[in-house]
Short mmCIF file of C-alpha atoms in Angstrom, two decimals:
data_model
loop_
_atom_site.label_atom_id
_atom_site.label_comp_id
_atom_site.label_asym_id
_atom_site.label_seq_id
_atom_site.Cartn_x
_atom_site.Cartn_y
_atom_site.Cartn_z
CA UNK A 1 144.61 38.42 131.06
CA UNK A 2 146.23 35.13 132.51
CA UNK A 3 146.85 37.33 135.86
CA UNK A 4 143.45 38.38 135.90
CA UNK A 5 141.71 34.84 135.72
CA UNK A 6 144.70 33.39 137.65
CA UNK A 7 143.35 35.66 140.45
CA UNK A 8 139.98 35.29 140.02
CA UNK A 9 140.47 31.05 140.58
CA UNK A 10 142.22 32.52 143.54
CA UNK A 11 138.97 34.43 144.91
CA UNK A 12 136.77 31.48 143.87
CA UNK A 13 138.54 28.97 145.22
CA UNK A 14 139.31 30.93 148.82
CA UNK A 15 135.58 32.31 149.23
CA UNK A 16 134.33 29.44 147.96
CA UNK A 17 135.62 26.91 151.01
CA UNK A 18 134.69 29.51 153.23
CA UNK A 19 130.97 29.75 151.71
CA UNK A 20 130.99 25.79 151.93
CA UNK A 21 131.46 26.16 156.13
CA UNK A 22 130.14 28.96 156.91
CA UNK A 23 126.83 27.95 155.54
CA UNK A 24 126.89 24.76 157.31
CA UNK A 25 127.16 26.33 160.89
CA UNK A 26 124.43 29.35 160.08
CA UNK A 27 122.03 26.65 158.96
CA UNK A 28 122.85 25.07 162.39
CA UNK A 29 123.61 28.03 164.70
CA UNK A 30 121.68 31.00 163.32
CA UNK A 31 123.84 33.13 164.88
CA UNK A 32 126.57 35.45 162.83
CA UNK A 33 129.06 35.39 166.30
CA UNK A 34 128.70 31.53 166.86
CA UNK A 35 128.77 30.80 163.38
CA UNK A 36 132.26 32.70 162.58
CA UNK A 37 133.42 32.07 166.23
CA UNK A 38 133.18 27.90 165.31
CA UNK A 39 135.63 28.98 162.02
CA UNK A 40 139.13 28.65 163.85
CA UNK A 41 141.28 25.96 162.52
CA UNK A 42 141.90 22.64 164.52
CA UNK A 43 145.26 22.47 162.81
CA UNK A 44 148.37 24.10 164.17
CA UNK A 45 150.61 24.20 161.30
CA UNK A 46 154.24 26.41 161.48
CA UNK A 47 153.92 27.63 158.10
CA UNK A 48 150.19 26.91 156.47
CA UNK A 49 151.53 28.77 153.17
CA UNK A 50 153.97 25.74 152.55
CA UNK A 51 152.61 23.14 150.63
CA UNK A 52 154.79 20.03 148.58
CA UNK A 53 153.33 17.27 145.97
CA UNK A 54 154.31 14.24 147.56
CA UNK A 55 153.80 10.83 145.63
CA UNK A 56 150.65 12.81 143.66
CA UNK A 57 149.63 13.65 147.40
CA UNK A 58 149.28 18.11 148.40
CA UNK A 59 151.11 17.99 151.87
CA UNK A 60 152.24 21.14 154.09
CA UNK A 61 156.14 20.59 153.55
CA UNK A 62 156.80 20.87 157.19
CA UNK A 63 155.30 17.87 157.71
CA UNK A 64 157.00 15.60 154.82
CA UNK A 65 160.54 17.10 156.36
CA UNK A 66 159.09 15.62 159.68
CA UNK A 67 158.02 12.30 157.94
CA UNK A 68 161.71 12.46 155.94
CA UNK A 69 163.45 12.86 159.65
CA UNK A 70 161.37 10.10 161.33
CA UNK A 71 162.99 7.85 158.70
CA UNK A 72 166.14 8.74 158.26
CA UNK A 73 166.87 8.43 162.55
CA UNK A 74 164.53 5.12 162.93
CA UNK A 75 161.62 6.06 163.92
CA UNK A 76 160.33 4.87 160.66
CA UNK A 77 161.43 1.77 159.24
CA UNK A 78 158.86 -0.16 157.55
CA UNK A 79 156.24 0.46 154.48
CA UNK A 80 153.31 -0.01 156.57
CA UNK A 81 154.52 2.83 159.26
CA UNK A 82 155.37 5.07 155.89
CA UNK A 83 151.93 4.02 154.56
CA UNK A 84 149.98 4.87 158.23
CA UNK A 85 152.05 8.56 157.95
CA UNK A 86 150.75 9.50 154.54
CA UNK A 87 147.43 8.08 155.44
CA UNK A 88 147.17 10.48 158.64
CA UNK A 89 148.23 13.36 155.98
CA UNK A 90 145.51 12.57 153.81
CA UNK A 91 142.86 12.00 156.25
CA UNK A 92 143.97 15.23 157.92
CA UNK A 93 144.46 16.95 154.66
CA UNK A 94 141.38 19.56 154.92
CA UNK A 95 141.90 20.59 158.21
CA UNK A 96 145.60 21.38 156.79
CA UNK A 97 143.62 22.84 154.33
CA UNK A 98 141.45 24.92 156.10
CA UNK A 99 144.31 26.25 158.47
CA UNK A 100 145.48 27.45 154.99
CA UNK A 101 142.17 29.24 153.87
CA UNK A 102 141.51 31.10 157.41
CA UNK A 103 145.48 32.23 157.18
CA UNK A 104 145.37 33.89 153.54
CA UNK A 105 141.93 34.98 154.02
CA UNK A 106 143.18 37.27 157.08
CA UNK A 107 145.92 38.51 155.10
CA UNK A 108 143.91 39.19 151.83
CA UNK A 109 141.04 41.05 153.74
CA UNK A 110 142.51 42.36 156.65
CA UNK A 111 139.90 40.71 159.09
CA UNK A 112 140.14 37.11 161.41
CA UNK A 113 137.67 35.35 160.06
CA UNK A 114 136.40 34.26 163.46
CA UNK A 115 135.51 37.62 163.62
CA UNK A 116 134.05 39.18 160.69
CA UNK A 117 131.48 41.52 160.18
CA UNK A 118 128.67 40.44 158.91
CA UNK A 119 129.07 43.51 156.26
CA UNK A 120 132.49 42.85 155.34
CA UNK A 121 131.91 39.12 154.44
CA UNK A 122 129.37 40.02 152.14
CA UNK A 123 131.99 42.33 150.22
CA UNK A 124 134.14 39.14 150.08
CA UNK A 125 130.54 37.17 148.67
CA UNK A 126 130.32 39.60 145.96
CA UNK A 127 133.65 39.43 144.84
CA UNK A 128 133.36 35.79 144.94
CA UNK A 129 130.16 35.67 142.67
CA UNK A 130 131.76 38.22 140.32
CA UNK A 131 135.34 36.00 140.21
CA UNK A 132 133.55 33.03 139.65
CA UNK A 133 131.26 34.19 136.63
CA UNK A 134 133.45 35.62 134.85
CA UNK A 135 135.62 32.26 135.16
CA UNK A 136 132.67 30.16 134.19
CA UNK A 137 131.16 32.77 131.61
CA UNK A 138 134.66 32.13 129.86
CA UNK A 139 134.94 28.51 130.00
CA UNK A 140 131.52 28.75 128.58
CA UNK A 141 132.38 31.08 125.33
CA UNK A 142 135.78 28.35 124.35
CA UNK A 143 133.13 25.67 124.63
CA UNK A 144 130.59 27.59 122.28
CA UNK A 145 133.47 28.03 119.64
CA UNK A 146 133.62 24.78 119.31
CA UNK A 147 130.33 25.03 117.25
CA UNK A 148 131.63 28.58 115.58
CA UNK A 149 132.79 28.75 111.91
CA UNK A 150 136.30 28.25 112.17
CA UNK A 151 134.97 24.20 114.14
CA UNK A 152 133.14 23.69 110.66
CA UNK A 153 136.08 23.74 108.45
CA UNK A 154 136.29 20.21 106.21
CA UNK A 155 132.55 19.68 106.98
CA UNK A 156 130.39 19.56 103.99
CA UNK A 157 132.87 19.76 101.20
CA UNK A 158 131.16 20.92 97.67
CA UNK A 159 128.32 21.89 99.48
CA UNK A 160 126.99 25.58 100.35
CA UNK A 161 126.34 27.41 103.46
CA UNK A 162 123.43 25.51 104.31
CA UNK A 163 124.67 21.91 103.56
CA UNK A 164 127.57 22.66 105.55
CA UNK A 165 126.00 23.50 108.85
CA UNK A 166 123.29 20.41 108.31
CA UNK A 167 126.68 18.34 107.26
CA UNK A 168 128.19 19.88 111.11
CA UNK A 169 124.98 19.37 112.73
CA UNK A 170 124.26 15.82 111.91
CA UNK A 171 128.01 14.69 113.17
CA UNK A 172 128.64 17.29 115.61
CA UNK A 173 124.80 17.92 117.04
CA UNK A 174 124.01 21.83 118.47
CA UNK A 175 125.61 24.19 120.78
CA UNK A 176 122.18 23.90 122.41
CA UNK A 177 121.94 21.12 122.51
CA UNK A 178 125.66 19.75 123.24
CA UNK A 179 126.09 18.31 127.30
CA UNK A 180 129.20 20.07 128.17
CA UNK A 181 127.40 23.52 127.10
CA UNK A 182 124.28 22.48 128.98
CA UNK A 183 126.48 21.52 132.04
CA UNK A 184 128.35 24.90 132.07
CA UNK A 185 125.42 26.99 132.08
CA UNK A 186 123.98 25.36 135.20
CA UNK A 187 126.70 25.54 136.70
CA UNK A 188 126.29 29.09 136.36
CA UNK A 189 123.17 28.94 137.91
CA UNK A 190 124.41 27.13 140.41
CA UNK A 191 126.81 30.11 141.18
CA UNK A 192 123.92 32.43 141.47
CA UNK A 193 121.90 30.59 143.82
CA UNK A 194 124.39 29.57 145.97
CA UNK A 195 125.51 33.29 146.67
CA UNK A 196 121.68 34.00 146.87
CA UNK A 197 120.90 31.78 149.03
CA UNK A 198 124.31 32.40 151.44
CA UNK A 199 123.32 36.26 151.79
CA UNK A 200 120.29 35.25 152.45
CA UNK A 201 121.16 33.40 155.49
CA UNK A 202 123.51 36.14 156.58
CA UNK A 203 120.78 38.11 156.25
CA UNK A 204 118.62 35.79 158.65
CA UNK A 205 121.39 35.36 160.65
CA UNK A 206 121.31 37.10 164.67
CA UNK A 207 124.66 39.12 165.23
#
């Protein structure tokens, strides 16, 4: 089960990104070709795949190792130049980022993403949809336990059935009517109509 939702963040995280740009250019190209054509990466990373935590900050390693070497023969000796480096990383970071996403997305589906059919991308939106459902339709049932039987346990002592759930109620309010449930659900929504309205602009879209 952990393998199943650990790949389905995968899907919704990859698909996702790609949903978030893609969009973008059809809105502004209307054309399938230019659209995915205007997807290649500005970055040039060795190895996109290799990614380090430095100082809280998500960095391709290849370019801490540089950063380590610039300081260790000179090039680097002060807090403001190691400051200006990690600031370049992070203001560079989704392009890094992106380099990443067109990389595995190539070796996942078997197709450049500057060059995708229209047909095959939209077997990549479905799984997307269906990967992130099921990952919100789950987050949504732990939050709705919180409101099951087991959450009412030392609520309403002496009392029955009834004055247990109005004891609950008045302290811990409704699953209906509780924010975080109310947030999940749109988000859910959200889902829909964002995969709605992205085939729909494929759709639109000239070749």
């Amino acid at each position: 089960k952990g393998a199943k939702y650990y790949s389905a963040a995968i899907t919704r995280y990859l698909i996702g990104t790609i949903i978030d740009r893609l969009a973008a250019a059809l809105r502004s190209s209307h054309s399938w070709s230019t659209a995915t054509a205007g997807t290649k990466p500005s970055a040039s990373l060795r190895d996109a795949s290799d990614w380090t935590d430095v100082c809280g900050l998500l960095s391709p390693t290849e370019l801490v190792a540089d950063l380590e070497h610039q300081i260790r023969d000179g090039r680097i000796s002060s807090y403001d130049q190691i400051l200006s480096a990690l600031r370049r990383m992070h203001g560079d970071y989704r392009e890094y980022e992106w380099q990443y996403v067109v990389e595995v997305f190539e070796k996942e589906y078997g197709y450049r993403l500057s060059s995708v059919p229209k047909e095959q991308f939209l077997k990549a939106l479905e799984e997307w949809k269906k990967a992130a459902l099921s990952i919100q339709s789950s987050v949504l049932e732990d939050a709705r336990k919180e409101f099951g039987p087991y959450a009412r346990i030392g609520y309403g002592s002496n009392l029955d059935e009834a004055g247990v759930q109005e004891d609950f109620r008045a302290v811990r309010g409704t699953v209906e009517g509780n924010s975080v449930v109310k947030k999940l659900a749109a988000e859910s929504e959200s889902i829909t109509r964002k995969y709605d309205d992205m085939v729909q602009l494929i759709d639109s879209a000239l070749e």
